[in-house]
PDB file of C-alpha atoms in Angstrom:
ATOM      1  CA  MET N 242      -0.308 -10.529 -14.443  1.00 45.00           C
ATOM      2  CA  HIS N 243      -3.961 -10.628 -13.412  1.00 47.00           C
ATOM      3  CA  TYR N 244      -6.861 -13.004 -14.038  1.00 45.00           C
ATOM      4  CA  SER N 245     -10.526 -12.126 -14.118  1.00 48.00           C
ATOM      5  CA  THR N 246     -12.757 -13.609 -11.445  1.00 44.00           C
ATOM      6  CA  SER N 247     -14.607 -15.769 -13.974  1.00 44.00           C
ATOM      7  CA  THR N 248     -11.375 -17.111 -15.488  1.00 47.00           C
ATOM      8  CA  LEU N 249      -9.890 -17.913 -12.114  1.00 45.00           C
ATOM      9  CA  PHE N 250     -13.079 -19.546 -10.866  1.00 44.00           C
ATOM     10  CA  PHE N 251     -13.249 -21.764 -13.966  1.00 42.00           C
ATOM     11  CA  THR N 252      -9.610 -22.758 -13.383  1.00 45.00           C
ATOM     12  CA  ILE N 253     -10.369 -23.644  -9.775  1.00 42.00           C
ATOM     13  CA  LEU N 254     -13.302 -25.847 -10.804  1.00 43.00           C
ATOM     14  CA  GLN N 255     -11.175 -27.658 -13.368  1.00 47.00           C
ATOM     15  CA  VAL N 256      -8.554 -28.377 -10.709  1.00 43.00           C
ATOM     16  CA  VAL N 257     -11.148 -29.484  -8.185  1.00 42.00           C
ATOM     17  CA  LYS N 258     -12.777 -31.898 -10.646  1.00 42.00           C
ATOM     18  CA  ASN N 259      -9.461 -33.729 -10.840  1.00 41.00           C
ATOM     19  CA  VAL N 260      -8.976 -33.861  -7.067  1.00 42.00           C
ATOM     20  CA  GLU N 261      -9.984 -37.085  -5.360  1.00 38.00           C
ATOM     21  CA  ILE N 262     -11.363 -36.431  -1.885  1.00 44.00           C
ATOM     22  CA  LYS N 263      -9.579 -39.148   0.085  1.00 49.00           C
ATOM     23  CA  ASP N 264     -10.559 -38.198   3.652  1.00 54.00           C
ATOM     24  CA  ASN N 265     -14.294 -37.572   3.827  1.00 63.00           C
ATOM     25  CA  THR N 266     -14.294 -37.135   7.594  1.00 64.00           C
ATOM     26  CA  LYS N 267     -11.630 -34.430   7.919  1.00 85.00           C
ATOM     27  CA  CYS N 268     -12.712 -31.563  10.161  1.00 92.00           C
ATOM     28  CA  GLY N 269     -10.661 -28.376   9.812  1.00 93.00           C
ATOM     29  CA  GLY N 270      -6.914 -28.009   9.348  1.00 95.00           C
ATOM     30  CA  ASN N 271      -4.179 -25.705   8.097  1.00 96.00           C
ATOM     31  CA  LEU N 272      -4.346 -25.185   4.341  1.00 97.00           C
ATOM     32  CA  GLN N 273      -1.174 -23.643   2.950  1.00 96.00           C
ATOM     33  CA  LYS N 274      -1.230 -23.755  -0.836  1.00 94.00           C
ATOM     34  CA  LEU N 275      -2.203 -21.518  -3.736  1.00 95.00           C
ATOM     35  CA  VAL N 276      -5.304 -23.478  -4.771  1.00 96.00           C
ATOM     36  CA  GLY N 277      -7.373 -25.925  -2.758  1.00 96.00           C
ATOM     37  CA  THR N 278     -10.717 -27.340  -1.724  1.00 96.00           C
ATOM     38  CA  PHE N 279     -12.338 -28.362   1.561  1.00 96.00           C
ATOM     39  CA  HIS N 280     -15.778 -29.516   2.673  1.00 96.00           C
ATOM     40  CA  THR N 281     -17.909 -30.613   5.569  1.00 95.00           C
ATOM     41  CA  PRO N 282     -17.162 -34.083   7.004  1.00 95.00           C
ATOM     42  CA  ASN N 283     -18.993 -36.883   5.115  1.00 93.00           C
ATOM     43  CA  TYR N 284     -19.731 -34.581   2.152  1.00 93.00           C
ATOM     44  CA  PRO N 285     -21.825 -35.091   0.027  1.00 89.00           C
ATOM     45  CA  LYS N 286     -23.659 -37.056   2.707  1.00 92.00           C
ATOM     46  CA  MET N 287     -25.182 -35.490   5.800  1.00 92.00           C
ATOM     47  CA  TYR N 288     -22.624 -33.914   8.124  1.00 93.00           C
ATOM     48  CA  PRO N 289     -22.325 -35.055  11.772  1.00 93.00           C
ATOM     49  CA  ASN N 290     -23.626 -33.258  14.851  1.00 92.00           C
ATOM     50  CA  LYS N 291     -21.472 -31.503  17.457  1.00 93.00           C
ATOM     51  CA  LEU N 292     -18.807 -30.265  15.052  1.00 94.00           C
ATOM     52  CA  ASN N 293     -16.400 -27.441  15.703  1.00 95.00           C
ATOM     53  CA  CYS N 294     -14.131 -27.360  12.651  1.00 96.00           C
ATOM     54  CA  ILE N 295     -11.695 -24.573  11.828  1.00 97.00           C
ATOM     55  CA  TRP N 296      -9.877 -24.261   8.496  1.00 98.00           C
ATOM     56  CA  ASN N 297      -6.983 -21.806   8.550  1.00 97.00           C
ATOM     57  CA  ILE N 298      -6.111 -20.865   4.971  1.00 98.00           C
ATOM     58  CA  THR N 299      -2.801 -19.105   4.332  1.00 97.00           C
ATOM     59  CA  VAL N 300      -1.039 -18.102   1.123  1.00 95.00           C
ATOM     60  CA  PRO N 301       2.328 -16.297   0.745  1.00 94.00           C
ATOM     61  CA  ASN N 302       2.675 -12.590   1.479  1.00 90.00           C
ATOM     62  CA  GLY N 303       1.806 -10.458  -1.533  1.00 90.00           C
ATOM     63  CA  TYR N 304      -1.327 -12.512  -2.243  1.00 94.00           C
ATOM     64  CA  ARG N 305      -4.905 -12.424  -1.004  1.00 94.00           C
ATOM     65  CA  LEU N 306      -7.536 -15.153  -1.034  1.00 96.00           C
ATOM     66  CA  GLN N 307     -10.654 -15.759  -3.084  1.00 96.00           C
ATOM     67  CA  LEU N 308     -13.133 -18.170  -1.498  1.00 96.00           C
ATOM     68  CA  ASN N 309     -16.143 -19.715  -3.277  1.00 95.00           C
ATOM     69  CA  PHE N 310     -18.829 -21.935  -1.778  1.00 94.00           C
ATOM     70  CA  THR N 311     -20.014 -23.874  -4.827  1.00 92.00           C
ATOM     71  CA  GLU N 312     -22.457 -25.994  -2.805  1.00 92.00           C
ATOM     72  CA  PHE N 313     -24.001 -24.937   0.492  1.00 93.00           C
ATOM     73  CA  GLU N 314     -26.802 -26.416   2.610  1.00 92.00           C
ATOM     74  CA  LEU N 315     -26.894 -26.179   6.400  1.00 92.00           C
ATOM     75  CA  GLU N 316     -29.711 -26.316   8.918  1.00 89.00           C
ATOM     76  CA  TRP N 317     -31.434 -22.950   8.897  1.00 87.00           C
ATOM     77  CA  THR N 318     -32.452 -20.963  11.966  1.00 84.00           C
ATOM     78  CA  ASP N 319     -32.992 -17.298  12.596  1.00 82.00           C
ATOM     79  CA  HIS N 320     -29.603 -15.604  13.148  1.00 84.00           C
ATOM     80  CA  CYS N 321     -27.909 -18.959  12.311  1.00 89.00           C
ATOM     81  CA  SER N 322     -27.943 -19.942  15.974  1.00 88.00           C
ATOM     82  CA  TYR N 323     -27.752 -23.774  15.502  1.00 90.00           C
ATOM     83  CA  ASP N 324     -25.531 -24.806  12.561  1.00 92.00           C
ATOM     84  CA  TYR N 325     -23.458 -22.195  10.788  1.00 94.00           C
ATOM     85  CA  VAL N 326     -20.316 -21.327   8.868  1.00 95.00           C
ATOM     86  CA  GLU N 327     -18.407 -18.200   9.847  1.00 96.00           C
ATOM     87  CA  VAL N 328     -15.730 -16.664   7.628  1.00 96.00           C
ATOM     88  CA  LYS N 329     -13.185 -14.427   9.332  1.00 96.00           C
ATOM     89  CA  ALA N 330     -10.441 -12.154   8.025  1.00 94.00           C
ATOM     90  CA  THR N 331      -7.745 -10.375   9.991  1.00 92.00           C
ATOM     91  CA  ASN N 332      -9.950  -7.272  10.250  1.00 91.00           C
ATOM     92  CA  GLY N 333     -12.996  -9.146  11.581  1.00 92.00           C
ATOM     93  CA  THR N 334     -15.872 -11.414  10.567  1.00 93.00           C
ATOM     94  CA  ILE N 335     -16.852 -11.295   6.894  1.00 94.00           C
ATOM     95  CA  GLY N 336     -20.058 -13.282   7.292  1.00 92.00           C
ATOM     96  CA  LYS N 337     -22.009 -15.906   9.212  1.00 93.00           C
ATOM     97  CA  TYR N 338     -23.993 -18.311   7.028  1.00 93.00           C
ATOM     98  CA  CYS N 339     -26.602 -21.068   7.245  1.00 91.00           C
ATOM     99  CA  GLY N 340     -29.592 -22.346   5.264  1.00 89.00           C
ATOM    100  CA  LYS N 341     -29.671 -23.107   1.565  1.00 86.00           C
ATOM    101  CA  ARG N 342     -29.285 -21.103  -1.597  1.00 74.00           C
ATOM    102  CA  THR N 343     -32.405 -20.502  -3.655  1.00 67.00           C
ATOM    103  CA  GLU N 344     -32.796 -19.439  -7.269  1.00 52.00           C
ATOM    104  CA  LYS N 345     -34.615 -16.323  -6.071  1.00 49.00           C
ATOM    105  CA  PRO N 346     -32.942 -14.941  -2.937  1.00 50.00           C
ATOM    106  CA  LEU N 347     -35.267 -14.718   0.047  1.00 48.00           C
ATOM    107  CA  ALA N 348     -34.918 -12.260   2.894  1.00 46.00           C
ATOM    108  CA  TYR N 349     -34.623 -15.000   5.507  1.00 48.00           C
ATOM    109  CA  VAL N 350     -32.042 -17.087   3.640  1.00 52.00           C
ATOM    110  CA  THR N 351     -28.535 -16.454   4.977  1.00 75.00           C
ATOM    111  CA  ALA N 352     -26.502 -18.826   2.808  1.00 79.00           C
ATOM    112  CA  PRO N 353     -23.449 -17.293   1.093  1.00 84.00           C
ATOM    113  CA  SER N 354     -24.084 -15.980  -2.394  1.00 83.00           C
ATOM    114  CA  LYS N 355     -22.381 -17.333  -5.491  1.00 82.00           C
ATOM    115  CA  GLU N 356     -20.166 -14.256  -5.520  1.00 88.00           C
ATOM    116  CA  PRO N 357     -16.617 -14.846  -4.253  1.00 93.00           C
ATOM    117  CA  ILE N 358     -15.479 -13.845  -0.787  1.00 94.00           C
ATOM    118  CA  TYR N 359     -12.163 -11.978  -0.671  1.00 94.00           C
ATOM    119  CA  SER N 360      -9.645 -11.594   2.137  1.00 94.00           C
ATOM    120  CA  VAL N 361      -7.884  -8.321   2.889  1.00 91.00           C
ATOM    121  CA  ASP N 362      -4.493 -10.018   3.132  1.00 92.00           C
ATOM    122  CA  ASN N 363      -3.024 -13.513   2.816  1.00 95.00           C
ATOM    123  CA  SER N 364      -5.226 -15.439   5.269  1.00 97.00           C
ATOM    124  CA  LEU N 365      -8.798 -16.495   6.033  1.00 97.00           C
ATOM    125  CA  GLU N 366     -10.379 -18.556   8.782  1.00 97.00           C
ATOM    126  CA  VAL N 367     -13.473 -20.671   8.119  1.00 98.00           C
ATOM    127  CA  LEU N 368     -15.351 -22.019  11.137  1.00 97.00           C
ATOM    128  CA  LEU N 369     -18.018 -24.741  10.944  1.00 97.00           C
ATOM    129  CA  TYR N 370     -20.199 -25.252  14.005  1.00 96.00           C
ATOM    130  CA  THR N 371     -23.051 -27.762  14.310  1.00 94.00           C
ATOM    131  CA  ASP N 372     -25.296 -28.379  17.290  1.00 91.00           C
ATOM    132  CA  PHE N 373     -26.513 -31.708  18.748  1.00 88.00           C
ATOM    133  CA  SER N 374     -29.296 -32.444  16.239  1.00 83.00           C
ATOM    134  CA  ASN N 375     -30.739 -31.861  12.776  1.00 79.00           C
ATOM    135  CA  GLU N 376     -34.442 -32.115  11.992  1.00 75.00           C
ATOM    136  CA  ILE N 377     -33.835 -32.428   8.243  1.00 81.00           C
ATOM    137  CA  GLU N 378     -31.124 -34.050   6.154  1.00 85.00           C
ATOM    138  CA  VAL N 379     -28.591 -31.510   4.896  1.00 88.00           C
ATOM    139  CA  PHE N 380     -25.309 -32.234   3.125  1.00 90.00           C
ATOM    140  CA  GLY N 381     -23.119 -29.267   4.157  1.00 93.00           C
ATOM    141  CA  PHE N 382     -20.818 -27.429   1.789  1.00 95.00           C
ATOM    142  CA  ILE N 383     -17.886 -27.671  -0.547  1.00 95.00           C
ATOM    143  CA  ALA N 384     -15.602 -24.664  -0.900  1.00 96.00           C
ATOM    144  CA  HIS N 385     -12.716 -23.757  -3.165  1.00 97.00           C
ATOM    145  CA  PHE N 386     -10.007 -21.172  -2.583  1.00 97.00           C
ATOM    146  CA  ALA N 387      -7.275 -19.639  -4.701  1.00 96.00           C
ATOM    147  CA  ALA N 388      -4.491 -17.122  -4.191  1.00 95.00           C
ATOM    148  CA  LEU N 389      -4.824 -13.825  -6.043  1.00 94.00           C
ATOM    149  CA  ASP N 390      -1.978 -11.413  -6.523  1.00 92.00           C
ATOM    150  CA  ILE N 391      -2.408  -8.192  -4.537  1.00 90.00           C
ATOM    151  CA  ASN N 392      -1.692  -5.148  -6.662  1.00 91.00           C
ATOM    152  CA  GLU N 393      -0.089  -3.045  -3.929  1.00 90.00           C
ATOM    153  CA  CYS N 394       0.335  -0.178  -6.378  1.00 94.00           C
ATOM    154  CA  LEU N 395      -3.420   0.446  -6.440  1.00 92.00           C
ATOM    155  CA  LEU N 396      -3.420   1.485  -2.772  1.00 87.00           C
ATOM    156  CA  ASN N 397      -1.640   4.798  -2.233  1.00 91.00           C
ATOM    157  CA  ASN N 398       0.824   3.925  -5.012  1.00 95.00           C
ATOM    158  CA  GLY N 399       2.346   1.276  -2.736  1.00 93.00           C
ATOM    159  CA  ASP N 400       3.728   4.139  -0.601  1.00 93.00           C
ATOM    160  CA  CYS N 401       6.228   4.759  -3.408  1.00 94.00           C
ATOM    161  CA  SER N 402       7.036   8.438  -3.766  1.00 89.00           C
ATOM    162  CA  GLN N 403       7.294   8.138  -7.568  1.00 93.00           C
ATOM    163  CA  HIS N 404       6.886   4.920  -9.597  1.00 96.00           C
ATOM    164  CA  CYS N 405       5.313   1.684  -8.325  1.00 97.00           C
ATOM    165  CA  HIS N 406       5.686  -1.627 -10.212  1.00 96.00           C
ATOM    166  CA  ASN N 407       3.560  -4.649  -9.336  1.00 94.00           C
ATOM    167  CA  TYR N 408       4.567  -8.252  -9.987  1.00 91.00           C
ATOM    168  CA  ILE N 409       3.089 -11.592  -8.949  1.00 88.00           C
ATOM    169  CA  GLY N 410       3.568 -11.836  -5.198  1.00 87.00           C
ATOM    170  CA  GLY N 411       5.053  -8.404  -4.610  1.00 90.00           C
ATOM    171  CA  TYR N 412       6.012  -4.961  -5.895  1.00 93.00           C
ATOM    172  CA  TYR N 413       8.903  -2.504  -6.006  1.00 96.00           C
ATOM    173  CA  CYS N 414       9.457   1.253  -6.299  1.00 96.00           C
ATOM    174  CA  SER N 415      11.621   3.153  -8.765  1.00 96.00           C
ATOM    175  CA  CYS N 416      12.521   6.774  -9.441  1.00 93.00           C
ATOM    176  CA  ARG N 417      12.561   9.208 -12.326  1.00 90.00           C
ATOM    177  CA  VAL N 418      15.799  10.213 -14.012  1.00 88.00           C
ATOM    178  CA  GLY N 419      17.773  12.476 -11.696  1.00 83.00           C
ATOM    179  CA  TYR N 420      16.563  10.732  -8.528  1.00 88.00           C
ATOM    180  CA  PHE N 421      17.778   7.640  -6.721  1.00 89.00           C
ATOM    181  CA  LEU N 422      16.033   5.285  -4.323  1.00 92.00           C
ATOM    182  CA  HIS N 423      16.376   5.822  -0.589  1.00 90.00           C
ATOM    183  CA  ASP N 424      17.490   2.933   1.644  1.00 90.00           C
ATOM    184  CA  ASN N 425      13.845   2.500   2.715  1.00 92.00           C
ATOM    185  CA  ASN N 426      13.124   1.352  -0.899  1.00 95.00           C
ATOM    186  CA  HIS N 427      10.121   3.688  -1.161  1.00 94.00           C
ATOM    187  CA  ASP N 428      11.273   7.301  -1.244  1.00 91.00           C
ATOM    188  CA  CYS N 429      13.135   8.949  -4.094  1.00 90.00           C
ATOM    189  CA  ILE N 430      16.012  11.262  -3.247  1.00 86.00           C
ATOM    190  CA  VAL N 431      17.168  14.128  -5.393  1.00 85.00           C
ATOM    191  CA  SER N 432      20.798  15.120  -5.187  1.00 77.00           C
ATOM    192  CA  CYS N 433      21.252  18.503  -6.851  1.00 84.00           C
ATOM    193  CA  GLN N 434      24.780  19.757  -7.252  1.00 84.00           C
ATOM    194  CA  ASN N 435      24.493  22.848  -9.418  1.00 88.00           C
ATOM    195  CA  VAL N 436      27.575  24.844 -10.366  1.00 90.00           C
ATOM    196  CA  ILE N 437      26.858  28.216 -11.983  1.00 93.00           C
ATOM    197  CA  GLN N 438      29.909  30.034 -13.289  1.00 92.00           C
ATOM    198  CA  ASN N 439      30.345  33.540 -14.654  1.00 91.00           C
ATOM    199  CA  LYS N 440      26.690  34.224 -15.384  1.00 94.00           C
ATOM    200  CA  MET N 441      25.696  37.838 -14.897  1.00 95.00           C
ATOM    201  CA  GLU N 442      22.268  36.830 -13.615  1.00 95.00           C
ATOM    202  CA  GLY N 443      20.026  33.807 -13.246  1.00 96.00           C
ATOM    203  CA  ILE N 444      17.340  31.948 -11.313  1.00 96.00           C
ATOM    204  CA  ILE N 445      17.665  29.052  -8.877  1.00 96.00           C
ATOM    205  CA  THR N 446      14.742  27.053  -7.451  1.00 96.00           C
ATOM    206  CA  SER N 447      14.071  24.119  -5.186  1.00 95.00           C
ATOM    207  CA  PRO N 448      13.486  20.773  -6.966  1.00 92.00           C
ATOM    208  CA  GLU N 449      10.078  20.514  -8.685  1.00 91.00           C
ATOM    209  CA  TYR N 450       9.270  24.197  -8.035  1.00 94.00           C
ATOM    210  CA  PRO N 451       6.506  25.511  -8.095  1.00 95.00           C
ATOM    211  CA  TYR N 452       5.258  22.078  -7.033  1.00 95.00           C
ATOM    212  CA  PRO N 453       6.103  20.590  -3.615  1.00 94.00           C
ATOM    213  CA  TYR N 454       9.744  19.643  -3.265  1.00 92.00           C
ATOM    214  CA  PRO N 455      10.606  15.924  -2.871  1.00 89.00           C
ATOM    215  CA  PRO N 456      11.569  14.254   0.415  1.00 88.00           C
ATOM    216  CA  PHE N 457      15.205  13.835   1.440  1.00 90.00           C
ATOM    217  CA  ALA N 458      16.421  16.560  -0.924  1.00 91.00           C
ATOM    218  CA  ARG N 459      20.141  17.339  -0.684  1.00 90.00           C
ATOM    219  CA  CYS N 460      20.822  20.316  -2.914  1.00 93.00           C
ATOM    220  CA  GLU N 461      23.734  22.718  -3.249  1.00 95.00           C
ATOM    221  CA  TYR N 462      23.897  25.658  -5.649  1.00 96.00           C
ATOM    222  CA  HIS N 463      27.451  26.938  -6.170  1.00 96.00           C
ATOM    223  CA  ILE N 464      27.459  30.385  -7.789  1.00 96.00           C
ATOM    224  CA  THR N 465      30.853  31.772  -8.784  1.00 96.00           C
ATOM    225  CA  ALA N 466      32.002  34.852 -10.663  1.00 95.00           C
ATOM    226  CA  GLU N 467      35.271  36.356 -11.787  1.00 94.00           C
ATOM    227  CA  LYS N 468      37.291  38.114  -9.125  1.00 93.00           C
ATOM    228  CA  GLY N 469      36.142  41.639  -8.490  1.00 93.00           C
ATOM    229  CA  TYR N 470      32.449  40.755  -8.669  1.00 95.00           C
ATOM    230  CA  PHE N 471      30.014  40.274  -5.813  1.00 96.00           C
ATOM    231  CA  ILE N 472      26.804  38.231  -5.946  1.00 97.00           C
ATOM    232  CA  ASN N 473      23.463  39.748  -4.979  1.00 97.00           C
ATOM    233  CA  LEU N 474      20.904  37.063  -4.043  1.00 97.00           C
ATOM    234  CA  ARG N 475      17.210  37.987  -3.762  1.00 97.00           C
ATOM    235  CA  PHE N 476      14.343  35.607  -2.944  1.00 98.00           C
ATOM    236  CA  LEU N 477      11.205  35.965  -5.063  1.00 98.00           C
ATOM    237  CA  ASP N 478       9.219  33.192  -3.368  1.00 98.00           C
ATOM    238  CA  PHE N 479       9.831  31.216  -0.189  1.00 98.00           C
ATOM    239  CA  LYS N 480       7.711  28.494   1.414  1.00 97.00           C
ATOM    240  CA  ILE N 481       9.610  25.846   3.407  1.00 97.00           C
ATOM    241  CA  GLU N 482       8.230  23.716   6.230  1.00 95.00           C
ATOM    242  CA  ASP N 483       8.851  25.226   9.662  1.00 92.00           C
ATOM    243  CA  HIS N 484       8.127  24.459  13.320  1.00 89.00           C
ATOM    244  CA  HIS N 485       6.524  26.765  15.870  1.00 86.00           C
ATOM    245  CA  GLU N 486       8.832  25.666  18.709  1.00 86.00           C
ATOM    246  CA  SER N 487      12.173  24.726  17.117  1.00 89.00           C
ATOM    247  CA  LEU N 488      14.323  26.531  14.575  1.00 92.00           C
ATOM    248  CA  CYS N 489      13.901  24.766  11.233  1.00 93.00           C
ATOM    249  CA  PRO N 490      14.249  21.154  12.481  1.00 93.00           C
ATOM    250  CA  TYR N 491      12.793  19.595   9.313  1.00 93.00           C
ATOM    251  CA  ASP N 492      13.445  21.452   6.058  1.00 95.00           C
ATOM    252  CA  TYR N 493      15.764  24.429   5.761  1.00 97.00           C
ATOM    253  CA  LEU N 494      17.956  26.612   3.574  1.00 97.00           C
ATOM    254  CA  LEU N 495      21.478  27.935   4.307  1.00 97.00           C
ATOM    255  CA  ILE N 496      23.502  30.642   2.571  1.00 97.00           C
ATOM    256  CA  GLU N 497      27.287  30.573   2.796  1.00 96.00           C
ATOM    257  CA  ASP N 498      30.088  32.704   1.444  1.00 94.00           C
ATOM    258  CA  GLU N 499      33.743  33.279   2.274  1.00 92.00           C
ATOM    259  CA  LYS N 500      32.952  35.194   5.446  1.00 91.00           C
ATOM    260  CA  GLU N 501      29.813  33.692   7.005  1.00 93.00           C
ATOM    261  CA  LYS N 502      27.039  31.097   6.892  1.00 93.00           C
ATOM    262  CA  LYS N 503      23.532  32.464   7.358  1.00 94.00           C
ATOM    263  CA  GLY N 504      20.459  30.487   8.306  1.00 93.00           C
ATOM    264  CA  PRO N 505      18.848  28.107   8.674  1.00 96.00           C
ATOM    265  CA  TYR N 506      15.810  29.648   6.983  1.00 96.00           C
ATOM    266  CA  CYS N 507      12.335  28.114   6.809  1.00 96.00           C
ATOM    267  CA  GLY N 508       8.684  29.180   6.981  1.00 95.00           C
ATOM    268  CA  LYS N 509       7.002  31.614   4.607  1.00 96.00           C
ATOM    269  CA  THR N 510       8.998  34.768   5.291  1.00 95.00           C
ATOM    270  CA  LYS N 511      11.509  35.498   2.543  1.00 96.00           C
ATOM    271  CA  PRO N 512      15.102  35.887   3.756  1.00 96.00           C
ATOM    272  CA  ASP N 513      16.664  39.326   3.353  1.00 96.00           C
ATOM    273  CA  ASN N 514      18.731  40.065   0.287  1.00 96.00           C
ATOM    274  CA  PHE N 515      22.215  38.618   0.590  1.00 96.00           C
ATOM    275  CA  ILE N 516      25.339  40.174  -0.922  1.00 96.00           C
ATOM    276  CA  SER N 517      28.392  37.937  -0.944  1.00 95.00           C
ATOM    277  CA  PHE N 518      31.664  39.041   0.653  1.00 94.00           C
ATOM    278  CA  SER N 519      33.638  37.757  -2.335  1.00 94.00           C
ATOM    279  CA  ASN N 520      33.049  36.256  -5.773  1.00 96.00           C
ATOM    280  CA  TRP N 521      31.263  33.085  -4.680  1.00 96.00           C
ATOM    281  CA  LEU N 522      28.397  31.835  -2.547  1.00 96.00           C
ATOM    282  CA  ILE N 523      26.658  28.544  -1.836  1.00 97.00           C
ATOM    283  CA  VAL N 524      22.934  27.992  -1.280  1.00 97.00           C
ATOM    284  CA  GLU N 525      22.193  24.730   0.501  1.00 96.00           C
ATOM    285  CA  PHE N 526      18.700  23.197   0.723  1.00 96.00           C
ATOM    286  CA  ARG N 527      17.626  20.169   2.782  1.00 95.00           C
ATOM    287  CA  SER N 528      14.269  18.433   3.235  1.00 94.00           C
ATOM    288  CA  ASP N 529      13.055  15.474   5.280  1.00 91.00           C
ATOM    289  CA  LYS N 530      10.279  12.953   4.600  1.00 87.00           C
ATOM    290  CA  SER N 531       7.361  14.839   6.153  1.00 85.00           C
ATOM    291  CA  LEU N 532       5.339  17.822   4.942  1.00 86.00           C
ATOM    292  CA  ALA N 533       6.567  19.439   1.720  1.00 89.00           C
ATOM    293  CA  LEU N 534       5.713  22.955   0.556  1.00 94.00           C
ATOM    294  CA  THR N 535       6.478  24.627  -2.768  1.00 96.00           C
ATOM    295  CA  GLY N 536      10.023  25.602  -1.788  1.00 96.00           C
ATOM    296  CA  PHE N 537      11.863  28.658  -3.058  1.00 97.00           C
ATOM    297  CA  LYS N 538      12.691  30.735  -6.089  1.00 98.00           C
ATOM    298  CA  ALA N 539      15.605  33.171  -6.020  1.00 97.00           C
ATOM    299  CA  GLU N 540      17.413  35.378  -8.514  1.00 97.00           C
ATOM    300  CA  PHE N 541      21.088  36.300  -8.465  1.00 97.00           C
ATOM    301  CA  LYS N 542      22.907  39.157 -10.146  1.00 96.00           C
ATOM    302  CA  LEU N 543      26.570  40.016 -10.318  1.00 95.00           C
ATOM    303  CA  GLN N 544      27.602  43.485  -9.301  1.00 91.00           C
TER     304      GLN N 544
END
């Protein structure tokens, strides 16, 4: 569930109007709630000199913060070197502010705009610093904050390999039919156990072929025929992740019959034709989480 910025801001103002400011001299503090307000000491009267106030705002994981300065008036100096407010997020300073808002923005005015300030995660730090004097009477600021749900699915699909579902305060991953969720709760695993019996010919492929195969694939293709037949397996396409130093440490394919197990195979060179020793063979395919190629396509014929 999501709220527009205007709707949320109106809600915040309605809450704030019903909040009685009991401690007008409070300077900084830890604010741990979903909606709140804070202001300069003595607001709406002139704030004191020699302040160094820090408000640490934290909401639960799965949320981010929206911060609005509805009133703002601090002593102005070039580069905000005397009195200023600094807003910090975990990835650095968002802005340093002083002066007063004007109806028509001026180049030298460095007060925060009426647009909200957003955190990247669930915390913000607001620092108020004032020097030893003020030449004019200024009243400071009042600010309101609110927790907003982070839609983790908008960023890289929440690192889910298939479906991502957002809810207030969190998200979860799910998989398409035929897949099940890995223990890491993000990747979808395909478990293909294909049994092919008494077919004179046919095609087998890696999952999702000709698209990249999924991570953590565990596939076995059991091809059986009546006694007296042999199975001729020929690869039409073959692209499986390899390694230039080790023999197929990531993704690989194995071929097994009554007499031998051949492989592992990987890379882009098609394995040689394989003729079974008896009336059955097994093709086994494995993949890990890393790079995925298009996999393989093979045909079999009984002879």
